[in-house]
Coordinates of C-alpha atoms in Angstrom, one line a residue:
Chain A
M18 CA 56.0 108.6 -100.8
E19 CA 59.1 106.0 -101.5
K20 CA 58.6 104.1 -105.1
K21 CA 60.3 100.5 -105.0
N22 CA 60.0 97.7 -107.3
I23 CA 61.1 94.5 -105.6
V24 CA 61.6 91.1 -106.9
F25 CA 61.3 88.3 -104.6
I26 CA 62.0 84.9 -106.2
A27 CA 63.5 81.4 -106.0
K28 CA 66.0 79.8 -108.7
S29 CA 68.0 77.0 -109.0
L30 CA 71.8 77.2 -108.5
D31 CA 71.8 77.3 -112.4
G32 CA 69.3 80.3 -112.6
Y33 CA 66.3 78.7 -113.4
I34 CA 62.9 79.4 -111.9
A35 CA 61.0 76.4 -113.6
G36 CA 62.3 73.2 -115.0
K37 CA 62.2 72.3 -118.8
N38 CA 58.8 71.4 -118.5
G39 CA 57.6 73.8 -116.1
E40 CA 58.4 71.8 -112.9
L41 CA 58.2 73.4 -109.7
D42 CA 58.7 70.7 -107.4
W43 CA 62.4 71.2 -106.6
L44 CA 61.4 74.6 -105.0
E45 CA 60.3 72.0 -102.2
S46 CA 63.3 69.8 -102.4
I47 CA 64.7 71.4 -99.0
P48 CA 62.0 70.1 -96.3
N49 CA 60.7 72.8 -94.3
P50 CA 58.7 71.0 -91.7
D51 CA 58.2 74.1 -89.2
N52 CA 57.0 76.4 -92.0
I53 CA 59.8 78.6 -91.4
E54 CA 59.1 82.0 -93.0
M55 CA 61.5 83.0 -95.4
G56 CA 60.2 86.7 -95.8
F57 CA 57.3 86.6 -97.8
T58 CA 55.1 87.7 -95.0
N59 CA 57.2 90.9 -94.4
L60 CA 57.2 91.5 -98.0
M61 CA 53.3 91.3 -98.3
Q62 CA 53.5 93.7 -95.5
E63 CA 55.8 96.1 -97.1
I64 CA 54.2 96.4 -100.6
D65 CA 51.2 98.0 -101.9
A66 CA 50.7 95.6 -104.9
I67 CA 51.7 92.9 -106.7
V68 CA 52.6 92.6 -110.6
M69 CA 52.7 89.5 -112.4
G70 CA 52.5 87.9 -115.6
K71 CA 49.6 85.7 -116.9
T72 CA 51.7 82.5 -116.7
T73 CA 52.5 83.2 -113.1
F74 CA 49.0 84.2 -112.4
E75 CA 47.6 80.9 -114.1
V76 CA 50.4 78.9 -112.0
V77 CA 48.9 80.4 -108.6
C78 CA 45.3 79.9 -109.6
H79 CA 45.9 76.3 -110.4
F80 CA 47.7 75.8 -106.9
G81 CA 44.1 75.5 -105.3
G82 CA 44.0 76.4 -101.7
H83 CA 43.9 79.6 -100.3
W84 CA 44.5 82.9 -102.2
P85 CA 48.2 83.7 -101.2
Y86 CA 48.2 87.5 -101.7
T87 CA 46.9 89.9 -99.1
K88 CA 47.6 92.8 -101.6
H89 CA 45.9 93.6 -104.6
V90 CA 47.2 91.9 -107.7
I91 CA 47.7 93.2 -111.2
V92 CA 48.0 90.8 -113.9
L93 CA 49.9 91.9 -117.1
S94 CA 48.3 90.2 -120.3
N95 CA 47.1 91.2 -123.5
S96 CA 44.8 88.2 -124.1
L97 CA 43.3 87.8 -120.6
K98 CA 39.7 89.4 -120.5
E99 CA 38.4 88.8 -116.9
V100 CA 39.4 86.5 -114.0
P101 CA 37.4 84.1 -111.8
E102 CA 34.4 85.8 -110.3
Q103 CA 35.7 84.9 -106.5
L104 CA 39.1 87.2 -107.2
K105 CA 37.3 90.1 -109.0
Q106 CA 37.9 92.3 -105.9
R107 CA 41.7 91.2 -105.7
V108 CA 42.8 91.1 -109.4
T109 CA 43.1 93.7 -112.3
I110 CA 44.1 92.8 -115.5
M111 CA 46.4 95.5 -117.3
K112 CA 48.4 95.8 -120.4
G113 CA 51.1 98.1 -121.2
S114 CA 54.9 98.5 -121.1
P115 CA 56.6 98.4 -118.0
Q116 CA 56.8 102.2 -117.6
E117 CA 53.2 102.6 -118.3
I118 CA 52.2 99.9 -115.8
I119 CA 54.4 101.6 -113.3
S120 CA 52.9 105.1 -114.2
A121 CA 49.3 103.9 -113.8
L122 CA 49.9 102.3 -110.7
H123 CA 51.8 105.1 -109.0
K124 CA 48.7 107.3 -109.7
R125 CA 46.1 104.8 -108.1
G126 CA 48.7 105.0 -105.0
Y127 CA 50.6 101.7 -105.2
F128 CA 53.9 102.8 -104.7
K129 CA 56.0 99.8 -103.3
L130 CA 55.3 97.1 -105.9
Y131 CA 56.2 93.2 -105.8
I132 CA 57.3 92.2 -109.5
D133 CA 56.9 88.4 -110.0
G134 CA 57.2 85.7 -112.8
G135 CA 59.9 85.2 -115.2
R136 CA 58.8 87.2 -118.2
T137 CA 57.7 90.1 -116.3
V138 CA 60.7 90.2 -114.2
Q139 CA 63.1 90.3 -117.4
E140 CA 61.0 93.0 -119.0
F141 CA 61.1 95.2 -115.9
L142 CA 65.0 94.4 -115.7
K143 CA 65.3 95.3 -119.3
A144 CA 63.6 98.8 -118.7
D145 CA 65.7 99.2 -115.6
L146 CA 63.0 99.4 -113.1
I147 CA 63.5 97.0 -110.8
D148 CA 65.3 98.5 -107.6
E149 CA 65.5 95.3 -105.5
L150 CA 66.3 91.6 -105.8
R151 CA 65.6 89.3 -103.0
I152 CA 66.9 86.0 -104.6
T153 CA 66.7 82.6 -103.1
T154 CA 69.0 79.9 -104.2
I155 CA 67.9 76.3 -104.2
P156 CA 71.0 74.3 -104.1
I157 CA 70.2 72.2 -107.1
L158 CA 71.4 72.2 -110.8
L159 CA 68.4 71.5 -113.2
G160 CA 70.2 71.8 -116.1
G161 CA 67.7 73.9 -118.4
G162 CA 64.2 75.3 -118.0
F163 CA 62.9 79.0 -117.9
P164 CA 65.7 81.3 -116.6
L165 CA 65.1 84.1 -114.0
F166 CA 67.2 86.6 -116.2
G167 CA 67.2 87.5 -119.6
D168 CA 69.1 89.4 -122.3
L169 CA 69.9 93.0 -121.6
D170 CA 71.2 95.9 -123.4
L171 CA 73.1 97.4 -121.0
R172 CA 74.8 96.1 -117.6
L173 CA 73.0 96.7 -114.7
E174 CA 74.9 96.9 -111.3
F175 CA 73.7 96.0 -108.0
E176 CA 74.9 96.5 -104.5
H177 CA 74.7 93.7 -102.0
I178 CA 72.4 94.4 -98.9
E179 CA 72.6 91.2 -97.0
S180 CA 72.7 87.2 -97.2
K181 CA 70.6 85.0 -95.2
V182 CA 70.7 81.1 -95.1
F183 CA 67.4 79.3 -94.3
L184 CA 67.2 75.9 -93.2
N185 CA 70.8 75.6 -93.4
Q186 CA 70.5 75.0 -97.3
L187 CA 68.8 77.8 -99.1
V188 CA 71.0 81.1 -99.5
Q189 CA 68.7 84.3 -99.8
N190 CA 70.6 87.4 -101.2
W191 CA 69.2 90.7 -101.2
Y192 CA 70.7 93.4 -103.7
R193 CA 69.7 96.9 -104.1
R194 CA 69.9 98.6 -107.5
K195 CA 73.0 101.0 -107.8
R196 CA 72.0 104.3 -109.7
K197 CA 74.4 106.9 -110.1
Chain B
M14 CA 93.5 59.4 -100.6
E15 CA 90.6 61.4 -100.8
K16 CA 89.4 62.0 -104.4
K17 CA 88.1 65.3 -105.2
N18 CA 87.0 67.5 -108.1
I19 CA 86.5 71.1 -107.0
V20 CA 85.2 74.1 -108.9
F21 CA 86.2 77.8 -108.0
I22 CA 85.0 80.6 -110.1
A23 CA 83.3 83.9 -110.0
K24 CA 80.2 84.7 -112.1
S25 CA 77.7 87.5 -112.6
L26 CA 74.3 87.6 -110.7
D27 CA 72.9 86.4 -114.0
G28 CA 75.2 83.6 -114.3
Y29 CA 77.8 84.6 -116.7
I30 CA 81.6 83.9 -116.6
A31 CA 82.6 86.4 -119.3
G32 CA 80.6 88.9 -120.9
K33 CA 79.0 89.0 -124.5
N34 CA 82.6 89.7 -126.0
G35 CA 84.4 87.9 -123.4
E36 CA 84.7 90.9 -121.3
L37 CA 86.2 90.2 -117.8
D38 CA 86.6 93.9 -116.1
W39 CA 83.6 93.3 -114.2
L40 CA 85.2 90.7 -112.2
E41 CA 87.1 93.7 -110.6
S42 CA 83.9 96.2 -110.6
I43 CA 84.2 96.0 -106.8
P44 CA 87.6 97.3 -105.7
N45 CA 89.6 95.3 -103.4
P46 CA 92.5 97.6 -102.3
D47 CA 94.0 95.5 -99.5
N48 CA 93.9 92.6 -101.8
I49 CA 91.9 90.4 -99.6
E50 CA 92.2 87.0 -100.1
M51 CA 89.0 85.1 -100.9
G52 CA 89.8 81.4 -101.0
F53 CA 92.3 81.1 -104.0
T54 CA 95.6 80.6 -102.0
N55 CA 94.0 77.9 -99.8
L56 CA 92.7 76.2 -102.8
M57 CA 96.2 76.2 -104.2
Q58 CA 97.4 74.5 -101.2
E59 CA 94.7 71.8 -101.1
I60 CA 94.8 70.8 -104.6
D61 CA 97.3 68.5 -106.5
A62 CA 96.5 69.8 -110.0
I63 CA 94.6 72.1 -112.2
V64 CA 92.4 71.0 -115.3
M65 CA 91.4 73.9 -117.5
G66 CA 90.2 74.2 -121.1
K67 CA 92.4 75.8 -123.9
T68 CA 90.3 79.3 -123.7
T69 CA 90.9 79.7 -120.2
F70 CA 94.8 78.6 -120.5
E71 CA 95.0 81.3 -123.3
V72 CA 93.3 84.0 -121.2
V73 CA 95.7 83.3 -118.6
C74 CA 98.8 83.3 -120.7
H75 CA 97.5 86.5 -122.2
F76 CA 97.2 88.1 -118.5
G77 CA 101.2 88.5 -118.5
G78 CA 102.6 88.8 -115.1
H79 CA 103.6 86.0 -113.1
W80 CA 102.4 82.5 -113.5
P81 CA 99.4 82.3 -111.1
Y82 CA 99.6 78.8 -110.4
T83 CA 101.6 76.7 -107.7
K84 CA 100.5 73.4 -108.9
H85 CA 100.7 71.6 -112.3
V86 CA 98.4 72.5 -115.0
I87 CA 96.7 70.3 -117.3
V88 CA 95.1 71.8 -120.4
L89 CA 92.5 69.8 -122.2
S90 CA 92.7 70.4 -126.1
N91 CA 92.5 68.4 -129.0
S92 CA 94.3 71.1 -131.1
L93 CA 97.1 72.4 -129.2
K94 CA 100.3 71.0 -129.8
E95 CA 102.7 72.6 -127.1
V96 CA 103.0 75.0 -124.5
P97 CA 105.5 78.0 -124.3
E98 CA 109.1 77.0 -123.3
Q99 CA 108.7 78.6 -120.1
L100 CA 105.7 76.7 -119.0
K101 CA 107.0 73.0 -120.2
Q102 CA 107.5 72.2 -116.4
R103 CA 104.3 73.4 -115.3
V104 CA 101.9 72.8 -117.9
T105 CA 100.6 69.2 -120.0
I106 CA 98.5 69.2 -122.7
M107 CA 95.7 66.0 -122.5
K108 CA 92.9 65.1 -124.4
G109 CA 89.8 62.7 -123.7
S110 CA 86.6 62.4 -121.7
P111 CA 86.2 64.0 -118.5
Q112 CA 86.1 60.6 -116.9
E113 CA 89.3 59.5 -119.1
I114 CA 91.1 62.6 -117.8
I115 CA 90.3 61.9 -114.4
S116 CA 91.2 58.2 -114.6
A117 CA 94.9 59.4 -116.1
L118 CA 95.1 62.0 -113.3
H119 CA 94.5 59.7 -110.5
K120 CA 96.9 57.2 -111.9
R121 CA 99.5 59.9 -111.8
G122 CA 98.9 60.8 -108.1
Y123 CA 96.6 63.7 -108.7
F124 CA 93.6 63.2 -106.7
K125 CA 92.4 66.6 -105.9
L126 CA 91.8 68.6 -108.9
Y127 CA 90.7 72.0 -109.6
I128 CA 88.3 72.3 -112.8
D129 CA 88.6 75.6 -114.3
G130 CA 87.1 77.3 -117.2
G131 CA 83.5 77.5 -118.7
R132 CA 83.6 74.9 -121.2
T133 CA 85.5 72.2 -118.9
V134 CA 83.0 73.0 -115.9
Q135 CA 80.2 72.3 -117.9
E136 CA 81.5 69.3 -119.2
F137 CA 82.4 67.6 -116.2
L138 CA 79.4 68.6 -114.6
K139 CA 77.4 67.0 -117.5
A140 CA 79.4 63.8 -116.5
D141 CA 78.5 64.3 -113.0
L142 CA 82.3 64.5 -112.1
I143 CA 82.3 67.7 -109.9
D144 CA 82.3 67.3 -106.1
E145 CA 82.3 70.8 -104.9
L146 CA 81.3 74.1 -106.1
R147 CA 82.8 77.5 -104.8
I148 CA 81.1 80.2 -106.7
T149 CA 81.5 84.0 -106.1
T150 CA 78.6 86.1 -107.1
I151 CA 79.7 89.5 -108.5
P152 CA 76.7 91.9 -108.1
I153 CA 76.2 93.1 -111.6
L154 CA 73.8 91.7 -114.5
L155 CA 75.8 91.5 -117.6
G156 CA 72.7 90.7 -119.6
G157 CA 74.4 88.0 -122.0
G158 CA 77.7 86.1 -122.1
F159 CA 79.2 83.0 -121.8
P160 CA 77.2 80.9 -119.0
L161 CA 78.9 79.1 -116.1
F162 CA 76.1 76.2 -116.5
G163 CA 75.0 74.8 -119.2
D164 CA 72.4 71.8 -120.0
L165 CA 72.4 68.7 -118.1
D166 CA 70.7 65.4 -118.8
L167 CA 69.8 65.0 -115.1
R168 CA 69.2 67.2 -112.4
L169 CA 72.2 67.6 -109.8
E170 CA 71.4 68.0 -106.4
F171 CA 74.2 69.9 -104.1
E172 CA 74.4 70.7 -100.1
H173 CA 75.2 74.2 -99.2
I174 CA 78.2 74.1 -96.9
E175 CA 78.9 77.7 -96.3
S176 CA 78.0 81.2 -97.5
K177 CA 80.8 84.2 -97.0
V178 CA 80.6 87.7 -98.0
F179 CA 83.8 89.5 -99.2
L180 CA 84.3 93.2 -99.4
N181 CA 80.8 93.5 -98.2
Q182 CA 79.5 92.6 -101.8
L183 CA 81.0 89.4 -103.0
V184 CA 78.8 86.3 -102.1
Q185 CA 80.7 83.1 -102.2
N186 CA 79.0 80.2 -101.7
W187 CA 80.3 76.5 -101.2
Y188 CA 78.4 73.5 -102.1
R189 CA 79.0 69.7 -101.9
R190 CA 77.4 67.1 -104.6
K191 CA 74.7 65.3 -102.6
R192 CA 75.3 61.7 -103.6
K193 CA 73.1 58.8 -102.7

């Protein structure tokens, strides 16, 4: 069974995933009147489960509307004790190191994982557990905020797979981890 | 006469223009055996002069070999008093705010400017004096270093013009400042 950890995320031109005060409005600064699909639906079909941090989980819950994920969601948190009643079948809380989380999920039959959320992505990259980056760049400089990438102990080389431009403005780049 | 300030620079996937100890070796991590041209020659033809900080100037001088610029170079520095004898016809030292520098250069007939170097690019962006960004992304996470972008007081929106992929690995994106 192929094992793969994928990041699929949007960032500003200067590398932020949220503004100085958590602003996300700029993610929709390029109008998408026809609701053009930018890879999320395919990703949902491709993966077995989603791993995210508590902050991202809370942001998604706060969006309201329908639950956006068709696969099981694992929320990483030391403090969260339970999830809202209506999400109990769809969401599991876990804690542990990235390696422990991955091992536990593989044992449960979840092999292809979508890793989401700033801190979670940074921790998984630090443990060199990300196999694919699919990053959409919004053409705006925020000038500050929560960065997608964090400090690493070692450089990580990737291989460029593909670039796509959506709505004539959003550049999505796919990269695969180059392992020797 | 069209006035334009252009940034043409390479960055890592995580947004650094130099590693933690100033390393630049990763800029050549993708072999370019046929010396494929990625826009530098065209840029040199297009511009009237180059503006860079003292650090970049010193890095370029340190490279040795032939002087890479065919247009006049303006080095921004408060401390530098003179340039090496053999560069006196090609390099001028100036000081002042980005706006003062631009005004002075326009008066001298330099209208299209290539703005280079980390601190200089950041200062010019802070003053909202950059019209075009031409950024080449190398598929490597450095995990730290000198960032291309810095803090801004205001968000700056850009318009995506074009994406090119060189050597199947290097993505170059062109953006134009969207002014209302």
